[in-house]
Tab-separated table of C-alpha atoms and ligand atoms in Angstrom:
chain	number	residue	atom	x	y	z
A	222	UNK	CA	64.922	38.472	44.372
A	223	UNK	CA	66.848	35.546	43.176
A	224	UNK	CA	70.757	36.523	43.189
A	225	UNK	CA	70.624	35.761	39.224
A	226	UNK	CA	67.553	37.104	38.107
A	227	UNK	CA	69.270	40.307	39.972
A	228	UNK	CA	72.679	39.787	38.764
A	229	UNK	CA	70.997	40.113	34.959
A	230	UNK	CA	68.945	42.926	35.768
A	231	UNK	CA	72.192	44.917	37.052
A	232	UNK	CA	73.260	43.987	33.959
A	233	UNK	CA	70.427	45.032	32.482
A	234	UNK	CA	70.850	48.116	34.334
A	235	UNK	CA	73.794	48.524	32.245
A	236	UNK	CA	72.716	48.929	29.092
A	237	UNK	CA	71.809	52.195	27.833
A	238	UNK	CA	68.432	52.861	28.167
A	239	UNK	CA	67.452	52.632	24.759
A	240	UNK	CA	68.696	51.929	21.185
A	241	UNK	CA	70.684	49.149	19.853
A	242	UNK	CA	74.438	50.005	19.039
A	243	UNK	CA	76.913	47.457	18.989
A	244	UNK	CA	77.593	48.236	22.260
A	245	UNK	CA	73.922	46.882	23.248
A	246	UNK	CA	74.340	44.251	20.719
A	247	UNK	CA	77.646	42.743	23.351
A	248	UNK	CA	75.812	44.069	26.110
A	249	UNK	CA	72.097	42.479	24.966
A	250	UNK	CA	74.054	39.013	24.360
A	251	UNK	CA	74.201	38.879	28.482
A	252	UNK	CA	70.181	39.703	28.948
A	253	UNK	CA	67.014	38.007	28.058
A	254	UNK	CA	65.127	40.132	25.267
A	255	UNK	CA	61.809	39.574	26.637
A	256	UNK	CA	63.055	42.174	29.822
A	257	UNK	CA	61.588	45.803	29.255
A	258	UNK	CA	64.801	47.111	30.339
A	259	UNK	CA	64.093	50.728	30.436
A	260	UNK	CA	61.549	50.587	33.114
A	261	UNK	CA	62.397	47.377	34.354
A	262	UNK	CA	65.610	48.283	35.491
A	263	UNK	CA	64.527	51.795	36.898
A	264	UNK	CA	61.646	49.913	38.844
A	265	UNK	CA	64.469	47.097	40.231
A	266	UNK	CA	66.739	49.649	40.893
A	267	UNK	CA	64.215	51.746	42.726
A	268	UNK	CA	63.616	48.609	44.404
A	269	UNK	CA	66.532	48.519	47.017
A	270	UNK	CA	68.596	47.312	44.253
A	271	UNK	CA	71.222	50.164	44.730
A	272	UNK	CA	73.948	48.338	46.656
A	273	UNK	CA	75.505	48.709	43.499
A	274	UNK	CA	75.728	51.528	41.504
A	275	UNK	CA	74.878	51.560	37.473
A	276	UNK	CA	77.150	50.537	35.366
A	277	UNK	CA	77.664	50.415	32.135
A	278	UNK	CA	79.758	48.122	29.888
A	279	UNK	CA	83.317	49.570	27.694
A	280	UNK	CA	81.949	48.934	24.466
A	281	UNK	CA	85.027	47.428	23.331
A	282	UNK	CA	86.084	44.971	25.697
A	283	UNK	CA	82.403	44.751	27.569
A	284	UNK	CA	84.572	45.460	31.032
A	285	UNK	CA	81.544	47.130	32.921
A	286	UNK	CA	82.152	50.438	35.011
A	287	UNK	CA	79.998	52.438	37.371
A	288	UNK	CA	78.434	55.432	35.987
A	289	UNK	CA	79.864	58.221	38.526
A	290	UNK	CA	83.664	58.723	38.443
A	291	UNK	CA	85.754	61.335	40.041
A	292	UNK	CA	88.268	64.072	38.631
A	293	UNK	CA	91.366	65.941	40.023
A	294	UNK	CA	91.450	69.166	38.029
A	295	UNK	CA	91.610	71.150	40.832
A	296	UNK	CA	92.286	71.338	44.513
A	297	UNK	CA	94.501	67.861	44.335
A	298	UNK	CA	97.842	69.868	45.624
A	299	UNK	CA	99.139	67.537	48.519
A	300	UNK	CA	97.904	64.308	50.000
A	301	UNK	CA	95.610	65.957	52.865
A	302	UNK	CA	93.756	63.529	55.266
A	303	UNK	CA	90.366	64.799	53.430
A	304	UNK	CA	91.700	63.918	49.982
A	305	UNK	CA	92.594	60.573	51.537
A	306	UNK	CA	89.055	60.416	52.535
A	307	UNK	CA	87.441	61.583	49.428
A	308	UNK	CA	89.186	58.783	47.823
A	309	UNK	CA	88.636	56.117	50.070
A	310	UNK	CA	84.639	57.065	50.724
A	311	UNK	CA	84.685	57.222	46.716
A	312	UNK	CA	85.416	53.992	46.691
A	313	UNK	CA	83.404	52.631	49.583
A	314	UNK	CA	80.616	53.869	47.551
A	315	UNK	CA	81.412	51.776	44.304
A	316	UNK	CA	83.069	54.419	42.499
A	317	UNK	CA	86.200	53.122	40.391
A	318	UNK	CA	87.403	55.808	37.547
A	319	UNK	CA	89.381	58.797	38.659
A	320	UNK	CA	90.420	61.067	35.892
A	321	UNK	CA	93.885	62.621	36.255
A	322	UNK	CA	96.775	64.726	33.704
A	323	UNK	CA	100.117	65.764	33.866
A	324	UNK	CA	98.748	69.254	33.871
A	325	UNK	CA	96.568	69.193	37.013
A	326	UNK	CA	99.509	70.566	39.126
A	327	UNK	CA	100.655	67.640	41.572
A	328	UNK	CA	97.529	65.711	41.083
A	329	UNK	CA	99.360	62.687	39.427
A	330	UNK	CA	101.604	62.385	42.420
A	331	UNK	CA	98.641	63.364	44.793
A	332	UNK	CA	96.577	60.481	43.573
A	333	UNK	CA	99.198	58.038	43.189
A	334	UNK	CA	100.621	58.641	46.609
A	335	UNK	CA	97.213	58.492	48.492
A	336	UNK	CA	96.199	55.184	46.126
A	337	UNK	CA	99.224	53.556	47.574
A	338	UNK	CA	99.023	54.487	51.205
A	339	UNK	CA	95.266	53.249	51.659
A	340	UNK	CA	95.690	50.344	48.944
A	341	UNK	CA	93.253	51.092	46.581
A	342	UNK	CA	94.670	50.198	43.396
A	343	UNK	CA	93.493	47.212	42.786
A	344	UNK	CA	89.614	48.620	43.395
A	345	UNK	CA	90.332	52.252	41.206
A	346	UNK	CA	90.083	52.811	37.346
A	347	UNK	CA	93.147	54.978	37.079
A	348	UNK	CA	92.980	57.859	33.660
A	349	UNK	CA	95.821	60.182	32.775
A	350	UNK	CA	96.244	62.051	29.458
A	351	UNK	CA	99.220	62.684	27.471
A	352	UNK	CA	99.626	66.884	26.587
A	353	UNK	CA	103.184	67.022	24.311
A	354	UNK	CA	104.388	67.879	21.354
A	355	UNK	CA	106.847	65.133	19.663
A	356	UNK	CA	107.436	61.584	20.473
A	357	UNK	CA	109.893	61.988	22.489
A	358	UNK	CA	108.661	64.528	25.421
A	359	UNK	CA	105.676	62.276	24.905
A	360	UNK	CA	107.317	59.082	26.124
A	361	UNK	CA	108.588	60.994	28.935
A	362	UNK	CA	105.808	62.745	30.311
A	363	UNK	CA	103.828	59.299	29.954
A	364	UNK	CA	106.782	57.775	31.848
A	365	UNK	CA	106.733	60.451	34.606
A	366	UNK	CA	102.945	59.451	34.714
A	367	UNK	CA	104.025	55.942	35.507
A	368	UNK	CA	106.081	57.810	38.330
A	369	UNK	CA	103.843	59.794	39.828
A	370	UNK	CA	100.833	57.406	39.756
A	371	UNK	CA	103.108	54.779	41.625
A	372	UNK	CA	101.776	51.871	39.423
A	373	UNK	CA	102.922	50.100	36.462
A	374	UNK	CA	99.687	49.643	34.498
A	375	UNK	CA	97.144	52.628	33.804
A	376	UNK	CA	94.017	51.755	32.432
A	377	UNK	CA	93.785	54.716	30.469
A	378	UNK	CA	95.260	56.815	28.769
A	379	UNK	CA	94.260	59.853	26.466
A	380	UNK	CA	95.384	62.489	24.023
A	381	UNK	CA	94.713	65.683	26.075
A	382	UNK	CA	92.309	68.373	24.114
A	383	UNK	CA	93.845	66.273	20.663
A	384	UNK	CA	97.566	67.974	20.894
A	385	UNK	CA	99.605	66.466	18.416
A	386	UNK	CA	97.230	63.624	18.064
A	387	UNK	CA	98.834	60.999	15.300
A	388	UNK	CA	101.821	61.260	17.468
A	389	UNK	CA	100.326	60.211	20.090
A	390	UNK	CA	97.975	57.965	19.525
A	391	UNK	CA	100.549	55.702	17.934
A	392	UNK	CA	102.983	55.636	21.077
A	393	UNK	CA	99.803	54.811	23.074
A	394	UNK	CA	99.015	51.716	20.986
A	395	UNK	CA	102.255	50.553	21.623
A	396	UNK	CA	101.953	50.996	25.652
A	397	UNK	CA	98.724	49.357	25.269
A	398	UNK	CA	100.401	46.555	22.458
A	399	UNK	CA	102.957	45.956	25.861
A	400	UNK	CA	100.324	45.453	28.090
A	401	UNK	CA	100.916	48.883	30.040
A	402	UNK	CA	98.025	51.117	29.493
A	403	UNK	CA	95.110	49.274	28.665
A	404	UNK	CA	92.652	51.442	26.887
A	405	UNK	CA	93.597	54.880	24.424
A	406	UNK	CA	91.338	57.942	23.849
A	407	UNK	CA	91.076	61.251	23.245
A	408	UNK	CA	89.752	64.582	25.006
A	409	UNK	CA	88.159	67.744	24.509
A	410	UNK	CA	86.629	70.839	26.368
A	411	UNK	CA	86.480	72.949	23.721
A	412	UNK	CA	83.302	72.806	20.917
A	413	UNK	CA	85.948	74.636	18.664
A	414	UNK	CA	87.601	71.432	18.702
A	415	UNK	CA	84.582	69.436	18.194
A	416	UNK	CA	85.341	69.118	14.083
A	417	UNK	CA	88.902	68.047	14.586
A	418	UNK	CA	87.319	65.558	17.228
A	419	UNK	CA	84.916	63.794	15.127
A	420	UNK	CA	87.116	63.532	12.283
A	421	UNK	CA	89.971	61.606	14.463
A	422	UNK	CA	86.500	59.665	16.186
A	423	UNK	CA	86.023	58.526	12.095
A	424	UNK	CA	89.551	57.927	11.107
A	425	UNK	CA	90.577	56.247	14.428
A	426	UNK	CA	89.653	53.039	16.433
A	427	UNK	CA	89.481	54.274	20.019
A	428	UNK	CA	88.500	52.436	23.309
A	429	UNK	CA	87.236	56.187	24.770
A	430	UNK	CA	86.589	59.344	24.132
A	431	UNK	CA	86.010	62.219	27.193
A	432	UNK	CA	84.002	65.653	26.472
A	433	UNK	CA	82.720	67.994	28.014
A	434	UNK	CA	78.727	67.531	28.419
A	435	UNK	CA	75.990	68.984	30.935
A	436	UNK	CA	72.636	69.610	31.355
A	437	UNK	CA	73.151	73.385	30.297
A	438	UNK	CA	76.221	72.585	27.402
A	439	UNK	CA	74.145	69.595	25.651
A	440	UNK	CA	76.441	70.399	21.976
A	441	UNK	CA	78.189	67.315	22.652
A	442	UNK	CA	75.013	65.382	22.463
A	443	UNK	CA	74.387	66.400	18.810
A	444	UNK	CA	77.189	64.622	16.857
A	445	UNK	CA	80.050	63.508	19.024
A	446	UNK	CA	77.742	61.189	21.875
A	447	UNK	CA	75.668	59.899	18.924
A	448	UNK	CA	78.970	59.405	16.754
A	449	UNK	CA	80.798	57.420	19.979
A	450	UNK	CA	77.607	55.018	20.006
A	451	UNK	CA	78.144	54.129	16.347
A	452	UNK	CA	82.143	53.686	16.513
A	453	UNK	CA	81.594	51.451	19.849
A	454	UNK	CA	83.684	54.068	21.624
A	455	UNK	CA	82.815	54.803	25.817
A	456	UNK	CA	81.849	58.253	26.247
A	457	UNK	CA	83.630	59.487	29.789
A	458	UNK	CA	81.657	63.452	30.249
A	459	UNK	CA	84.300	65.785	31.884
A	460	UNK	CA	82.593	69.278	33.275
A	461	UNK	CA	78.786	67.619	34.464
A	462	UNK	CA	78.580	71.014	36.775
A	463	UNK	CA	80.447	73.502	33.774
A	464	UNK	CA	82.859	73.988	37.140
A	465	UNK	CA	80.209	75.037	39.080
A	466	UNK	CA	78.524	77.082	37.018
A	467	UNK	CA	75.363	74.814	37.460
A	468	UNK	CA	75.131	74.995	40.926
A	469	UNK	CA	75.188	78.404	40.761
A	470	UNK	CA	72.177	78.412	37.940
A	471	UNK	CA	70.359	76.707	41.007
A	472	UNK	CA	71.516	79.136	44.026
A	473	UNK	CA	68.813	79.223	46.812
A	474	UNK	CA	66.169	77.342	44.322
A	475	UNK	CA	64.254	74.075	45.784
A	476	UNK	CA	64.653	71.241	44.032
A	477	UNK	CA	61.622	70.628	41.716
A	478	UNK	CA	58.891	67.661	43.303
A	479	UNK	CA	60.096	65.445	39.828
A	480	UNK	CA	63.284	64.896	40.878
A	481	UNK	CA	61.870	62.826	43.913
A	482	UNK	CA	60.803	60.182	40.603
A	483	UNK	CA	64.333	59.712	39.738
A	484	UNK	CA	65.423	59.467	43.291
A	485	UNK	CA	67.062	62.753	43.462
A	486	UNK	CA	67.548	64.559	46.658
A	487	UNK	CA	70.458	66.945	45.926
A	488	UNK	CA	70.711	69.208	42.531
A	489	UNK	CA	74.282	67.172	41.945
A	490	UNK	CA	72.306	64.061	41.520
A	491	UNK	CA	69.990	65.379	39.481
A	492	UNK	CA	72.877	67.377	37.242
A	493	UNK	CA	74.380	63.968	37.440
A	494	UNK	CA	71.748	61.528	36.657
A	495	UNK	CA	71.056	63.519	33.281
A	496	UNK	CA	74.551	63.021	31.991
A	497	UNK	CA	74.609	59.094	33.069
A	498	UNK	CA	71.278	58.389	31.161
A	499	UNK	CA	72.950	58.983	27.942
A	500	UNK	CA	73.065	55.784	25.922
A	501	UNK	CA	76.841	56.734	25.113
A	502	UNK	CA	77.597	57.958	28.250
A	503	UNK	CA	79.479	54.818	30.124
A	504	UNK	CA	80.820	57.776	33.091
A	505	UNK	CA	80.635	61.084	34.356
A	506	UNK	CA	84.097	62.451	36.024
A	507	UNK	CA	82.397	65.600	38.254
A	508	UNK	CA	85.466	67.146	39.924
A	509	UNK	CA	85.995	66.076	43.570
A	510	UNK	CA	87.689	67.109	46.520
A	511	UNK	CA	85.410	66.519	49.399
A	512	UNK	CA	84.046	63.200	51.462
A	513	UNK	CA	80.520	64.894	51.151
A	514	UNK	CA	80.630	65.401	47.268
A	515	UNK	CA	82.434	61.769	46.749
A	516	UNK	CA	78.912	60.350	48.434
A	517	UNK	CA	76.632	63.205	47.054
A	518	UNK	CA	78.434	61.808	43.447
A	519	UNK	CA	77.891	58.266	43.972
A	520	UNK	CA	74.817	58.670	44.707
A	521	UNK	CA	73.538	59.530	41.416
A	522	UNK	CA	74.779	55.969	39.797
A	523	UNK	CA	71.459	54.515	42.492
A	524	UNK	CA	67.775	54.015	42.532
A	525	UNK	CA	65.568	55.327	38.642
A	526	UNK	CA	66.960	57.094	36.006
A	527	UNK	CA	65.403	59.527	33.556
A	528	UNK	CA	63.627	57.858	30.633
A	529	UNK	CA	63.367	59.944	27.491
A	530	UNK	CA	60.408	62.318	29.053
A	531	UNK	CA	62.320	62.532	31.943
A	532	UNK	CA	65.001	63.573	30.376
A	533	UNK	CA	63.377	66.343	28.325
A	534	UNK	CA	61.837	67.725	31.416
A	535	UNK	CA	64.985	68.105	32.745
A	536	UNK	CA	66.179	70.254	29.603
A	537	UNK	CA	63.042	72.328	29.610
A	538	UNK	CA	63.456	73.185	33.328
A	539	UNK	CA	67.401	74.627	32.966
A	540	UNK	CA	66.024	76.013	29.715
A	541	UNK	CA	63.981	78.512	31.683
A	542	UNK	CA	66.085	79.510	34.072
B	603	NAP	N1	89.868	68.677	28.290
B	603	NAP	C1	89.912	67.831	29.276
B	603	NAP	O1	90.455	66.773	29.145
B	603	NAP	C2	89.221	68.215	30.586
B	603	NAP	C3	88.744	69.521	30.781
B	603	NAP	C4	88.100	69.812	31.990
B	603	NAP	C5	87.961	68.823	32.968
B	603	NAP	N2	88.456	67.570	32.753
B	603	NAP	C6	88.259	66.504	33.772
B	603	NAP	O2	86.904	66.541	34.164
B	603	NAP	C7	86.801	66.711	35.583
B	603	NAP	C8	85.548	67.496	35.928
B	603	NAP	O3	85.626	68.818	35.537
B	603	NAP	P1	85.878	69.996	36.631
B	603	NAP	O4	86.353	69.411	37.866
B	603	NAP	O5	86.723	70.991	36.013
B	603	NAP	O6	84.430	70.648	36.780
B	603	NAP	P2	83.030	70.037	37.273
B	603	NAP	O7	83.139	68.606	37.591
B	603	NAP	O8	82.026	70.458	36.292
B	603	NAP	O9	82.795	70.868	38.621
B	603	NAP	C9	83.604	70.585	39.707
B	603	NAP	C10	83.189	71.475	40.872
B	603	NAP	O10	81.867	71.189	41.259
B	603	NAP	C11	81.748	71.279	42.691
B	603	NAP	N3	81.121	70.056	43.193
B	603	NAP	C12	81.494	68.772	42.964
B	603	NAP	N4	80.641	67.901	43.554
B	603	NAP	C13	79.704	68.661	44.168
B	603	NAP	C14	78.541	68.352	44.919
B	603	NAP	N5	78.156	67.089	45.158
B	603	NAP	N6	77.803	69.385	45.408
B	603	NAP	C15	78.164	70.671	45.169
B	603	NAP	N7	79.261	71.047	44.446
B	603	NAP	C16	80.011	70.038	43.943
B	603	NAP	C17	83.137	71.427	43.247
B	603	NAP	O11	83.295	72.757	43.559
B	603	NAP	P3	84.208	73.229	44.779
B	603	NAP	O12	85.401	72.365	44.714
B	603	NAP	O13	84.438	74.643	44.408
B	603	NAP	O14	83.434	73.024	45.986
B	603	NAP	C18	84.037	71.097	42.100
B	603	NAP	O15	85.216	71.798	42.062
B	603	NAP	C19	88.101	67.407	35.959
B	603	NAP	O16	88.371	67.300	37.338
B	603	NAP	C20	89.086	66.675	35.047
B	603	NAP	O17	89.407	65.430	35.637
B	603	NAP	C21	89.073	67.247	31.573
């Protein structure tokens, strides 16, 4: 294939499968109409495309990410040689955003020590959150994020599970108006918090918003994916396994002869590949702490993803279990 015919249809890999937000209407200004991209891009991508994994563009600056992240929520307690190589074999594989907080015990400090020591910051997506009350321990947890990350620029930055949000949000605007964070959002795990959510998703512009979504927890998909679409906001899913609960939905059950026709071989791809086909979706952050996961992961942003049909068949299958 032609490098540029391929180089549109990976970006036509990275528009969401189907609809036309504003998102698409950035994204479609890079791709030829006349491509079918649904198909077209799960056929190329089935097609040895998948040196590169999807991605999918930030709706509001178009800056295009792969699908499958990584998160630190738990087991990131010291810089081990097999968090080094987690990290590094995440990368190898394409992956860029890893999803941190102040509240993940030393993960901050993990992450930021092992992203020195192997150089990877230039190739990572780094994402803290802010969780204080009052403008001033704000600033200085946000500072002590600078710290512990070891950089001076963080891509991201969010208001963690929406505590004392206006706050907030305003000292993040003017990190981001100094040039160092460069996106602001918000987070959730809770569906109590879902109302309070939506109304600072309406009353706020935001560059991302992170919730909790998975194949067997789908609320998310009723108003607050299809309400990120409309606001041009990047969806980022945290909990794609519910912590394992998932997996052990699954225990000691084969994986069903479809998933072979998304190019599934493991139930985390499959999990995975669900999530990622969301139009909103832009990245899934499954938690990570071993080499074998980080490539399991990655592999879900390669080869076909559901279509619609797919997608319900997916739904009906955990349904029943
Ligand atoms: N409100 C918020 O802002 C919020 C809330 C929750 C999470 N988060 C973020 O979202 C991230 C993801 O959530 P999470 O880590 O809590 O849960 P999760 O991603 O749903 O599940 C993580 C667990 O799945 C297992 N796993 C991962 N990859 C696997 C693979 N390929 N095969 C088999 N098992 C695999 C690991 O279990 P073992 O380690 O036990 O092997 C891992 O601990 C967090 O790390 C955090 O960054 C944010």
């Amino acid at each position: 294939m032609r490098s540029d015919r391929r180089r549109w249809v990976l970006a036509a890999a990275s528009i969401p499968l189907v609809g036309a937000g504003r998102a698409h209407a950035q994204a479609a200004a890079v791709v030829p109409q006349a491509l079918p991209v649904e198909r077209l891009a799960a056929e190329r991508l089935g097609e040895g495309a998948d040196t590169q994994p999807l991605r999918k563009p930030v709706p509001s600056t178009g800056e295009l990410l792969p699908v499958v992240g990584l998160g630190t929520a738990r087991r990131y307690d010291e810089a081990s040689p097999v968090l080094r190589e987690t990290l590094e074999r995440f990368a190898g594989a394409g992956g860029r955003v890893v999803d941190t907080a102040p509240s993940y015990g030393r993960a901050e400090a993990v992450v930021g020590e092992i992203v020195e020591a192997a150089g990877l910051r230039d190739r990572l997506f780094l994402a803290t959150k802010v969780g204080a009350d009052g403008r001033q321990a704000g600033r200085a947890q946000i500072e002590q994020s600078f710290r512990r990350l070891r950089t001076t620029r963080i891509d991201l930055i969010a208001v963690h599970n929406l505590r004392d949000v206006d706050t907030q949000l305003k000292t993040l605007r003017e990190l981001k108006g100094e040039g160092r964070i460069r996106y602001v959002g918000i987070t959730t795990s809770f569906d109590s918090q879902y109302a309070d959510f939506e109304r600072v998703m309406r009353s706020e512009r935001l560059d991302f918003i992170q919730v909790d979504y998975a194949l067997d927890n789908r609320a998310a998909g009723e108003r607050i994916l299809p309400l990120a679409l409309e606001r041009g906001m990047a969806a980022m899913i945290n909990l794609p396994f519910g912590r394992g609960r998932l997996f052990r939905a699954v225990q000691g059950k084969a994986l069903p002869e479809w998933a072979a026709d998304i190019g599934c071989t493991t139930w985390a791809q499959l999990f995975l590949k669900y999530i990622v086909s969301h139009e909103a979706v832009v990245c899934a952050i499954p938690g990570t702490a071993k080499p074998e996961y980080a490539l399991d992961n990655a592999a879900a942003a390669r080869g076909p993803m559901p279509d619609a049909a797919e997608r319900r068949r997916m739904e009906r299958y955990v349904d029943a279990l």
